[in-house]
Tab-separated table of C-alpha atoms in Angstrom:
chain	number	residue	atom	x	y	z
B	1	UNK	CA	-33.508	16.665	-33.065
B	2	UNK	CA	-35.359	13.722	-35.195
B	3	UNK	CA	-38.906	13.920	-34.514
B	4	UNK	CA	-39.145	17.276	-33.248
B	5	UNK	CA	-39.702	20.521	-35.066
B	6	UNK	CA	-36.570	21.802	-33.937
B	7	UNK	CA	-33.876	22.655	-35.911
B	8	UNK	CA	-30.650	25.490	-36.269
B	9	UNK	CA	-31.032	28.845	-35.271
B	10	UNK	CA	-30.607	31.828	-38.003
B	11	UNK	CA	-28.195	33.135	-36.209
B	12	UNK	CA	-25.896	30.533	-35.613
B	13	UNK	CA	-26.666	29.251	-39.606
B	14	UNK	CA	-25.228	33.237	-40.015
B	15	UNK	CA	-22.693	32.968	-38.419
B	16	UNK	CA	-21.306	29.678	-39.714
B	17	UNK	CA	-21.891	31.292	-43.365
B	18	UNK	CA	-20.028	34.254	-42.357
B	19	UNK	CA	-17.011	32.062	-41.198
B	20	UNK	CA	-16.652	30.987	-45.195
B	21	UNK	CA	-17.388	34.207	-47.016
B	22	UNK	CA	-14.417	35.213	-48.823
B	23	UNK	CA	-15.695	39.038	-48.668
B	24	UNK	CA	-16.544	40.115	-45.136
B	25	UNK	CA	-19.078	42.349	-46.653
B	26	UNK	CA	-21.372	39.344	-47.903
B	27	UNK	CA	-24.330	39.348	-46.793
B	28	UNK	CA	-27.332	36.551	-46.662
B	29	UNK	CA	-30.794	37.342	-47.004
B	30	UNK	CA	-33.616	35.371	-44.118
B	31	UNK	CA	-34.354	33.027	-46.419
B	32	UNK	CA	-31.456	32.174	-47.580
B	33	UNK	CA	-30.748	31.854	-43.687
B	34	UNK	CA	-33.991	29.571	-43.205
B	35	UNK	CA	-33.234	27.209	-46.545
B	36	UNK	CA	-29.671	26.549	-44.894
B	37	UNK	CA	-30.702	25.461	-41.684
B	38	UNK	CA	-33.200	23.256	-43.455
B	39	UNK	CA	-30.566	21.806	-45.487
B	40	UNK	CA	-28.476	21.483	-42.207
B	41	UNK	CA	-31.103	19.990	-40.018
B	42	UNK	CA	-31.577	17.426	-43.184
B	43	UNK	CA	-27.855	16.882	-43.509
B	44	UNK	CA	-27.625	16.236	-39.442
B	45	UNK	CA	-30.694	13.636	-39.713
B	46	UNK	CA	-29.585	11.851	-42.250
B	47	UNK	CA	-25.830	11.647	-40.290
B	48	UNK	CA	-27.342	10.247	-37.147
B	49	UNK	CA	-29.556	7.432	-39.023
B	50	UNK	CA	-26.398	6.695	-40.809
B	51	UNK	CA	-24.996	5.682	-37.151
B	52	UNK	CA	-27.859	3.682	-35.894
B	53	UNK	CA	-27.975	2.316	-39.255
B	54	UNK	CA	-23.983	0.903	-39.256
B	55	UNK	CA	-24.421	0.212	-35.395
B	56	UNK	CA	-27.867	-2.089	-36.017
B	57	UNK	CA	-25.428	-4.210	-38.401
B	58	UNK	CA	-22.008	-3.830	-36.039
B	59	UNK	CA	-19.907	-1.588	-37.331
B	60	UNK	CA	-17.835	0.638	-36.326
B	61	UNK	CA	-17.622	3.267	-38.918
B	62	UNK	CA	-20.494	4.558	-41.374
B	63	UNK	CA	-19.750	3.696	-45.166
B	64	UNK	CA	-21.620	5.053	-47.613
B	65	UNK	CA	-23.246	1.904	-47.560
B	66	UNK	CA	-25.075	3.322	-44.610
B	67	UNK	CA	-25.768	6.214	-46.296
B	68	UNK	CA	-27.513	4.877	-48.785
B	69	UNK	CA	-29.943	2.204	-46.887
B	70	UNK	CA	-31.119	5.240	-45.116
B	71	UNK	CA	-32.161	7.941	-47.969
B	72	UNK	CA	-35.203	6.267	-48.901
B	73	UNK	CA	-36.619	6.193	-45.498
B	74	UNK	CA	-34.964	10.112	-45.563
B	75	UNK	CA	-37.442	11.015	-48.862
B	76	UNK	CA	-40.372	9.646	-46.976
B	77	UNK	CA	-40.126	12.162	-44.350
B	78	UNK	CA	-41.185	14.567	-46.566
């Protein structure tokens, strides 16, 4: 996913929404739909450089330590 423009599908960013609405009846307007999977695709980025991040120092879990070595590098991709 990192380095390409791909990202979530609206549908699947629906129906993951759907899954948490307390009313059944909620509904979500396109760009609601397209600002989640941004946030998702964002969310799933920063995740994986987390990993490489706590593996390049030999670790075995991600700490928030991680985390935080990797949003500034996360703001530049912007």
């Amino acid at each position: 996913m990192e380095g390409t423009s791909g990202g979530f599908r609206k549908e699947l960013v629906g129906k993951l929404l759907q899954l948490h609405f307390k009313d059944d009846k909620t509904k979500v307007s396109g760009d609601a739909l397209r600002l989640m999977a941004e946030l998702l695709k964002i969310f799933v980025v920063a995740a994986i450089r987390s990993v490489r991040q706590a593996q390049a120092e030999d670790l075995a879990l991600v700490d928030v330590d991680q985390l935080e070595k990797v949003l500034p590098q996360l703001l530049l991709d912007f």
